[in-house]
PDB file of C-alpha atoms in Angstrom:
ATOM      1  CA  GLU A   1      12.807   6.183  10.243  1.00 60.00           C
ATOM      2  CA  THR A   2       9.765   4.223  11.453  1.00 66.00           C
ATOM      3  CA  ALA A   3       6.800   6.346  12.415  1.00 93.00           C
ATOM      4  CA  VAL A   4       4.031   3.772  12.064  1.00 97.00           C
ATOM      5  CA  PHE A   5       4.376   0.924  14.508  1.00 97.00           C
ATOM      6  CA  GLN A   6       2.625  -2.412  14.350  1.00 98.00           C
ATOM      7  CA  THR A   7       2.498  -5.303  16.770  1.00 97.00           C
ATOM      8  CA  PRO A   8       2.884  -8.199  16.602  1.00 97.00           C
ATOM      9  CA  ASN A   9       5.214  -8.781  13.667  1.00 96.00           C
ATOM     10  CA  TYR A  10       3.977 -12.302  13.197  1.00 97.00           C
ATOM     11  CA  HIS A  11       1.093 -14.332  14.577  1.00 97.00           C
ATOM     12  CA  VAL A  12       0.143 -17.973  14.146  1.00 97.00           C
ATOM     13  CA  THR A  13      -3.268 -19.133  15.285  1.00 97.00           C
ATOM     14  CA  GLN A  14      -5.917 -21.782  14.788  1.00 97.00           C
ATOM     15  CA  VAL A  15      -9.141 -21.463  12.834  1.00 97.00           C
ATOM     16  CA  GLY A  16     -11.893 -19.973  14.978  1.00 97.00           C
ATOM     17  CA  ASN A  17      -9.641 -18.020  17.336  1.00 98.00           C
ATOM     18  CA  GLU A  18      -9.831 -14.283  17.881  1.00 97.00           C
ATOM     19  CA  VAL A  19      -6.823 -12.079  17.137  1.00 98.00           C
ATOM     20  CA  SER A  20      -6.078  -8.424  17.564  1.00 97.00           C
ATOM     21  CA  PHE A  21      -3.415  -6.333  15.876  1.00 98.00           C
ATOM     22  CA  ASN A  22      -2.190  -2.989  17.067  1.00 98.00           C
ATOM     23  CA  CYS A  23      -1.111   0.079  15.157  1.00 98.00           C
ATOM     24  CA  LYS A  24       0.206   3.397  16.361  1.00 97.00           C
ATOM     25  CA  GLN A  25       1.441   6.384  14.374  1.00 96.00           C
ATOM     26  CA  THR A  26       3.558   9.210  15.712  1.00 96.00           C
ATOM     27  CA  LEU A  27       3.187  11.506  12.708  1.00 92.00           C
ATOM     28  CA  GLY A  28       0.217  13.458  13.987  1.00 90.00           C
ATOM     29  CA  HIS A  29      -1.842  12.318  11.003  1.00 90.00           C
ATOM     30  CA  ASP A  30      -5.620  12.498  10.938  1.00 87.00           C
ATOM     31  CA  THR A  31      -6.348   9.381   8.941  1.00 89.00           C
ATOM     32  CA  MET A  32      -5.303   5.790   9.460  1.00 92.00           C
ATOM     33  CA  TYR A  33      -5.861   2.717   7.318  1.00 92.00           C
ATOM     34  CA  TRP A  34      -5.760  -1.035   7.370  1.00 94.00           C
ATOM     35  CA  TYR A  35      -4.786  -2.948   4.237  1.00 94.00           C
ATOM     36  CA  LYS A  36      -4.679  -6.644   3.543  1.00 95.00           C
ATOM     37  CA  GLN A  37      -1.845  -7.892   1.354  1.00 95.00           C
ATOM     38  CA  ASP A  38      -2.148 -11.390  -0.032  1.00 92.00           C
ATOM     39  CA  SER A  39       0.546 -13.788  -1.150  1.00 90.00           C
ATOM     40  CA  LYS A  40       0.563 -12.186  -4.607  1.00 88.00           C
ATOM     41  CA  LYS A  41       1.349  -8.807  -3.024  1.00 90.00           C
ATOM     42  CA  LEU A  42      -2.081  -7.446  -3.924  1.00 89.00           C
ATOM     43  CA  LEU A  43      -2.963  -4.561  -1.588  1.00 91.00           C
ATOM     44  CA  LYS A  44      -6.605  -4.072  -0.697  1.00 89.00           C
ATOM     45  CA  ILE A  45      -7.873  -1.392   1.617  1.00 88.00           C
ATOM     46  CA  MET A  46     -10.055  -2.674   4.421  1.00 91.00           C
ATOM     47  CA  PHE A  47     -10.810   0.332   6.600  1.00 89.00           C
ATOM     48  CA  SER A  48      -9.866   3.929   7.084  1.00 87.00           C
ATOM     49  CA  TYR A  49     -10.511   6.139  10.105  1.00 88.00           C
ATOM     50  CA  ASN A  50     -10.547   9.912  10.143  1.00 85.00           C
ATOM     51  CA  ASN A  51     -10.895  11.642  13.508  1.00 74.00           C
ATOM     52  CA  LYS A  52     -12.259   8.433  15.021  1.00 71.00           C
ATOM     53  CA  GLN A  53     -14.908   8.112  12.351  1.00 80.00           C
ATOM     54  CA  LEU A  54     -15.003   5.265   9.895  1.00 82.00           C
ATOM     55  CA  ILE A  55     -14.973   6.841   6.469  1.00 72.00           C
ATOM     56  CA  VAL A  56     -14.200   3.958   4.156  1.00 70.00           C
ATOM     57  CA  ASN A  57     -15.359   0.456   4.889  1.00 73.00           C
ATOM     58  CA  GLU A  58     -14.774  -2.024   2.120  1.00 70.00           C
ATOM     59  CA  THR A  59     -16.886  -5.150   1.852  1.00 79.00           C
ATOM     60  CA  VAL A  60     -14.833  -7.094   4.319  1.00 88.00           C
ATOM     61  CA  PRO A  61     -16.291  -9.949   6.347  1.00 91.00           C
ATOM     62  CA  ARG A  62     -18.060  -8.945   9.533  1.00 90.00           C
ATOM     63  CA  ARG A  63     -15.547 -10.822  11.633  1.00 94.00           C
ATOM     64  CA  PHE A  64     -13.153  -7.935  10.981  1.00 94.00           C
ATOM     65  CA  SER A  65     -13.576  -4.795  13.040  1.00 93.00           C
ATOM     66  CA  PRO A  66     -11.378  -1.720  13.449  1.00 92.00           C
ATOM     67  CA  GLN A  67     -10.978  -0.172  16.886  1.00 91.00           C
ATOM     68  CA  SER A  68      -9.678   3.305  17.595  1.00 89.00           C
ATOM     69  CA  SER A  69      -9.037   4.970  20.946  1.00 87.00           C
ATOM     70  CA  ASP A  70      -7.621   8.167  19.467  1.00 89.00           C
ATOM     71  CA  LYS A  71      -6.353   9.415  16.145  1.00 88.00           C
ATOM     72  CA  ALA A  72      -2.900   7.934  16.737  1.00 93.00           C
ATOM     73  CA  HIS A  73      -4.149   4.391  17.240  1.00 94.00           C
ATOM     74  CA  LEU A  74      -6.105   2.059  15.008  1.00 94.00           C
ATOM     75  CA  ASN A  75      -6.314  -1.587  15.960  1.00 96.00           C
ATOM     76  CA  LEU A  76      -7.777  -4.452  13.983  1.00 97.00           C
ATOM     77  CA  ARG A  77      -9.708  -7.271  15.552  1.00 96.00           C
ATOM     78  CA  ILE A  78     -10.632 -10.493  13.814  1.00 96.00           C
ATOM     79  CA  LYS A  79     -13.227 -12.678  15.505  1.00 95.00           C
ATOM     80  CA  SER A  80     -13.094 -16.335  14.573  1.00 95.00           C
ATOM     81  CA  VAL A  81     -10.329 -16.330  11.983  1.00 97.00           C
ATOM     82  CA  GLU A  82     -10.608 -18.332   8.770  1.00 97.00           C
ATOM     83  CA  PRO A  83      -7.812 -19.876   6.671  1.00 96.00           C
ATOM     84  CA  GLU A  84      -8.305 -17.218   3.989  1.00 95.00           C
ATOM     85  CA  ASP A  85      -7.416 -14.564   6.538  1.00 96.00           C
ATOM     86  CA  SER A  86      -3.783 -15.629   6.272  1.00 97.00           C
ATOM     87  CA  ALA A  87      -2.045 -12.568   4.870  1.00 97.00           C
ATOM     88  CA  VAL A  88       0.011  -9.554   5.808  1.00 97.00           C
ATOM     89  CA  TYR A  89      -1.985  -6.770   7.409  1.00 98.00           C
ATOM     90  CA  LEU A  90      -0.549  -3.332   6.829  1.00 98.00           C
ATOM     91  CA  CYS A  91      -1.424  -0.231   8.775  1.00 97.00           C
ATOM     92  CA  ALA A  92      -0.895   3.208   7.247  1.00 95.00           C
ATOM     93  CA  SER A  93      -1.573   6.842   8.003  1.00 93.00           C
ATOM     94  CA  SER A  94      -1.876  10.067   6.040  1.00 90.00           C
ATOM     95  CA  SER A  95      -2.449  13.697   6.884  1.00 83.00           C
ATOM     96  CA  ARG A  96      -5.614  13.994   4.818  1.00 69.00           C
ATOM     97  CA  GLN A  97      -8.130  11.446   3.690  1.00 55.00           C
ATOM     98  CA  GLY A  98      -7.725  10.161   0.198  1.00 51.00           C
ATOM     99  CA  ASN A  99      -4.633   9.958  -1.905  1.00 50.00           C
ATOM    100  CA  GLN A 100      -3.819  13.664  -1.871  1.00 60.00           C
ATOM    101  CA  ASP A 101      -1.162  13.034   0.706  1.00 71.00           C
ATOM    102  CA  THR A 102       1.333  10.274   0.981  1.00 85.00           C
ATOM    103  CA  GLN A 103       0.501   7.189   2.975  1.00 89.00           C
ATOM    104  CA  TYR A 104       3.033   6.032   5.515  1.00 94.00           C
ATOM    105  CA  PHE A 105       3.005   2.323   6.177  1.00 96.00           C
ATOM    106  CA  GLY A 106       4.004   0.221   9.115  1.00 97.00           C
ATOM    107  CA  PRO A 107       6.057  -2.945   8.659  1.00 96.00           C
ATOM    108  CA  GLY A 108       2.985  -5.171   8.701  1.00 97.00           C
ATOM    109  CA  THR A 109       1.680  -8.056  10.762  1.00 98.00           C
ATOM    110  CA  ARG A 110       1.908 -11.448   9.114  1.00 97.00           C
ATOM    111  CA  LEU A 111      -0.971 -13.722  10.084  1.00 98.00           C
ATOM    112  CA  LEU A 112      -0.934 -17.462   9.536  1.00 97.00           C
ATOM    113  CA  VAL A 113      -4.136 -19.373  10.222  1.00 97.00           C
ATOM    114  CA  LEU A 114      -3.701 -23.113  10.576  1.00 96.00           C
TER     115      LEU A 114
ATOM    116  CA  SER B   1       1.737  -2.946 -16.611  1.00 51.00           C
ATOM    117  CA  GLN B   2      -0.174  -3.203 -13.377  1.00 47.00           C
ATOM    118  CA  TRP B   3      -3.868  -2.809 -12.627  1.00 49.00           C
ATOM    119  CA  GLY B   4      -7.051  -4.548 -11.624  1.00 40.00           C
ATOM    120  CA  GLU B   5      -6.891  -8.220 -10.865  1.00 37.00           C
ATOM    121  CA  GLU B   6      -3.841  -8.944 -12.999  1.00 47.00           C
ATOM    122  CA  ASN B   7      -1.104 -10.946 -11.406  1.00 59.00           C
ATOM    123  CA  LEU B   8       1.999  -9.368  -9.986  1.00 75.00           C
ATOM    124  CA  GLN B   9       4.318  -8.516 -12.854  1.00 86.00           C
ATOM    125  CA  ALA B  10       7.931  -9.637 -12.665  1.00 92.00           C
ATOM    126  CA  LEU B  11      10.991  -8.063 -14.236  1.00 94.00           C
ATOM    127  CA  SER B  12      14.529  -9.356 -14.016  1.00 96.00           C
ATOM    128  CA  ILE B  13      17.453  -7.247 -15.187  1.00 97.00           C
ATOM    129  CA  GLN B  14      21.193  -6.894 -14.768  1.00 97.00           C
ATOM    130  CA  GLU B  15      22.837  -4.198 -12.748  1.00 97.00           C
ATOM    131  CA  GLY B  16      23.451  -1.077 -14.823  1.00 97.00           C
ATOM    132  CA  GLU B  17      20.457  -1.568 -17.106  1.00 97.00           C
ATOM    133  CA  ASP B  18      17.555   0.836 -17.351  1.00 97.00           C
ATOM    134  CA  VAL B  19      14.038  -0.376 -16.586  1.00 96.00           C
ATOM    135  CA  THR B  20      10.536   0.997 -16.973  1.00 96.00           C
ATOM    136  CA  MET B  21       7.401  -0.103 -15.153  1.00 94.00           C
ATOM    137  CA  ASN B  22       3.962   0.871 -16.328  1.00 92.00           C
ATOM    138  CA  CYS B  23       0.698   1.566 -14.606  1.00 90.00           C
ATOM    139  CA  SER B  24      -2.715   2.227 -16.080  1.00 88.00           C
ATOM    140  CA  TYR B  25      -5.712   3.474 -14.149  1.00 85.00           C
ATOM    141  CA  LYS B  26      -9.398   3.386 -14.862  1.00 80.00           C
ATOM    142  CA  THR B  27     -10.736   6.760 -13.749  1.00 76.00           C
ATOM    143  CA  TYR B  28      -9.539  10.311 -13.264  1.00 77.00           C
ATOM    144  CA  THR B  29      -6.833  10.797 -10.665  1.00 81.00           C
ATOM    145  CA  THR B  30      -5.313  13.942  -9.233  1.00 81.00           C
ATOM    146  CA  VAL B  31      -2.005  12.310  -8.429  1.00 88.00           C
ATOM    147  CA  VAL B  32      -0.107   9.087  -8.988  1.00 91.00           C
ATOM    148  CA  HIS B  33       2.095   7.862  -6.197  1.00 93.00           C
ATOM    149  CA  TRP B  34       4.816   5.304  -6.761  1.00 95.00           C
ATOM    150  CA  TYR B  35       5.801   3.183  -3.807  1.00 96.00           C
ATOM    151  CA  ARG B  36       8.433   0.532  -3.334  1.00 97.00           C
ATOM    152  CA  GLN B  37       8.151  -2.314  -0.904  1.00 97.00           C
ATOM    153  CA  ASP B  38      11.203  -4.117   0.360  1.00 96.00           C
ATOM    154  CA  SER B  39      10.915  -7.635   1.687  1.00 94.00           C
ATOM    155  CA  GLY B  40       9.406  -7.706   5.163  1.00 93.00           C
ATOM    156  CA  ARG B  41       8.515  -4.031   5.168  1.00 95.00           C
ATOM    157  CA  GLY B  42       5.591  -1.826   4.260  1.00 96.00           C
ATOM    158  CA  PRO B  43       5.443   0.204   1.039  1.00 96.00           C
ATOM    159  CA  ALA B  44       7.231   3.552   1.062  1.00 96.00           C
ATOM    160  CA  LEU B  45       6.767   6.479  -1.291  1.00 95.00           C
ATOM    161  CA  ILE B  46       9.580   7.064  -3.757  1.00 96.00           C
ATOM    162  CA  ILE B  47       8.055   9.597  -6.143  1.00 96.00           C
ATOM    163  CA  LEU B  48       4.707  11.172  -6.937  1.00 92.00           C
ATOM    164  CA  ILE B  49       3.443  12.986  -9.986  1.00 93.00           C
ATOM    165  CA  ARG B  50       0.413  15.256 -10.119  1.00 90.00           C
ATOM    166  CA  SER B  51      -2.140  15.472 -12.901  1.00 89.00           C
ATOM    167  CA  ASN B  52      -0.731  18.803 -14.118  1.00 91.00           C
ATOM    168  CA  GLU B  53       2.742  17.310 -14.562  1.00 93.00           C
ATOM    169  CA  ARG B  54       3.941  15.172 -17.445  1.00 94.00           C
ATOM    170  CA  GLU B  55       7.267  14.175 -15.987  1.00 97.00           C
ATOM    171  CA  LYS B  56       8.970  14.163 -12.602  1.00 97.00           C
ATOM    172  CA  ARG B  57      12.534  13.236 -11.740  1.00 97.00           C
ATOM    173  CA  SER B  58      14.221  12.288  -8.507  1.00 96.00           C
ATOM    174  CA  GLY B  59      17.767  11.011  -8.708  1.00 97.00           C
ATOM    175  CA  ARG B  60      17.733   7.911 -10.909  1.00 98.00           C
ATOM    176  CA  LEU B  61      13.939   7.804 -10.885  1.00 98.00           C
ATOM    177  CA  ARG B  62      11.711   9.277 -13.539  1.00 98.00           C
ATOM    178  CA  ALA B  63       7.932   9.216 -13.444  1.00 97.00           C
ATOM    179  CA  THR B  64       5.659  10.159 -16.305  1.00 96.00           C
ATOM    180  CA  LEU B  65       1.948  10.719 -16.438  1.00 94.00           C
ATOM    181  CA  ASP B  66      -0.329  10.723 -19.463  1.00 93.00           C
ATOM    182  CA  THR B  67      -3.806  11.723 -18.363  1.00 90.00           C
ATOM    183  CA  SER B  68      -5.247  11.205 -21.841  1.00 91.00           C
ATOM    184  CA  SER B  69      -4.346   7.519 -21.833  1.00 91.00           C
ATOM    185  CA  GLN B  70      -4.689   7.242 -18.048  1.00 90.00           C
ATOM    186  CA  SER B  71      -1.266   5.760 -17.627  1.00 91.00           C
ATOM    187  CA  SER B  72       1.896   6.406 -15.693  1.00 93.00           C
ATOM    188  CA  SER B  73       5.372   4.963 -15.826  1.00 95.00           C
ATOM    189  CA  LEU B  74       8.308   4.694 -13.489  1.00 96.00           C
ATOM    190  CA  SER B  75      11.796   4.404 -14.911  1.00 97.00           C
ATOM    191  CA  ILE B  76      14.973   3.599 -13.074  1.00 98.00           C
ATOM    192  CA  THR B  77      18.240   4.510 -14.719  1.00 98.00           C
ATOM    193  CA  ALA B  78      21.315   2.329 -14.216  1.00 98.00           C
ATOM    194  CA  ALA B  79      19.560  -0.043 -11.843  1.00 97.00           C
ATOM    195  CA  GLN B  80      21.455  -1.314  -8.836  1.00 97.00           C
ATOM    196  CA  CYS B  81      21.000  -4.450  -6.757  1.00 97.00           C
ATOM    197  CA  GLU B  82      19.453  -2.398  -3.985  1.00 97.00           C
ATOM    198  CA  ASP B  83      16.634  -1.405  -6.359  1.00 98.00           C
ATOM    199  CA  THR B  84      15.328  -4.969  -6.017  1.00 98.00           C
ATOM    200  CA  ALA B  85      11.824  -4.580  -4.573  1.00 97.00           C
ATOM    201  CA  VAL B  86       8.141  -4.618  -5.450  1.00 96.00           C
ATOM    202  CA  TYR B  87       6.927  -1.352  -6.988  1.00 96.00           C
ATOM    203  CA  PHE B  88       3.336  -0.116  -6.795  1.00 94.00           C
ATOM    204  CA  CYS B  89       1.483   2.748  -8.347  1.00 93.00           C
ATOM    205  CA  ALA B  90      -1.442   4.226  -6.442  1.00 90.00           C
ATOM    206  CA  THR B  91      -4.199   6.573  -7.535  1.00 87.00           C
ATOM    207  CA  ASP B  92      -7.099   8.269  -5.806  1.00 77.00           C
ATOM    208  CA  SER B  93      -9.701   8.193  -8.556  1.00 66.00           C
ATOM    209  CA  ASN B  94     -10.754  11.600  -7.235  1.00 58.00           C
ATOM    210  CA  THR B  95     -12.336   9.917  -4.247  1.00 61.00           C
ATOM    211  CA  ASP B  96     -11.364   9.078  -0.716  1.00 60.00           C
ATOM    212  CA  LYS B  97     -10.537   5.592  -1.825  1.00 68.00           C
ATOM    213  CA  VAL B  98      -6.903   4.826  -2.561  1.00 75.00           C
ATOM    214  CA  VAL B  99      -6.374   2.165  -5.170  1.00 82.00           C
ATOM    215  CA  PHE B 100      -3.074   0.385  -5.529  1.00 88.00           C
ATOM    216  CA  GLY B 101      -1.922  -1.335  -8.677  1.00 88.00           C
ATOM    217  CA  THR B 102      -1.040  -5.002  -8.615  1.00 88.00           C
ATOM    218  CA  GLY B 103       2.656  -4.284  -8.367  1.00 92.00           C
ATOM    219  CA  THR B 104       5.808  -5.112 -10.279  1.00 94.00           C
ATOM    220  CA  ARG B 105       8.476  -7.287  -8.722  1.00 95.00           C
ATOM    221  CA  LEU B 106      11.869  -6.053  -9.881  1.00 97.00           C
ATOM    222  CA  GLN B 107      14.917  -8.256  -9.478  1.00 97.00           C
ATOM    223  CA  VAL B 108      18.282  -6.672 -10.217  1.00 97.00           C
ATOM    224  CA  SER B 109      21.180  -9.101 -10.464  1.00 97.00           C
ATOM    225  CA  PRO B 110      24.892  -8.234 -10.225  1.00 95.00           C
TER     226      PRO B 110
END
């Protein structure tokens, strides 16, 4: 049963454009995450938000920025996309920060930058 | 085994065989989660094992944890075609940062 929703499923864009991905969770969790998954399936955490506060911010390029309106939503904006941004972006949530509790993932947004 | 910047591991077996996937981690962890990811979907938890447990079973799944060698394994008994997926271990390194292993792609053929 899906409880973490992501839109769009797939997005194709040109280098230099701005894109925004949406994520919503209906689990009542306090923490949400964005991961980048490359073509080799490697998962790397990009951001996590706990109660609207950024608590983990990996060394991602500045063109990436998370945006949260409330604890159920965490969007990801990419200003001026680059070819290396092509990947699957996965949103997740958990009831406590860290790995103590299970992370629930959305289906992902696949980005292709031409 | 999966960790660090190693490439995705790949295993190919026949239906009915047993298979074991390994995971090693670099620092202390309080729990090891094992996730599976089906094609076109996000990872989903299948079993977790805490640092005070040596073994955990769930159906055909068996997870082990050896804190002295900082390693965990996931075994699937009598694999079925529907077990075909990518499997990840994840640890917390006693921090807020979740670290996923590089993953093992399991292909089960009829």
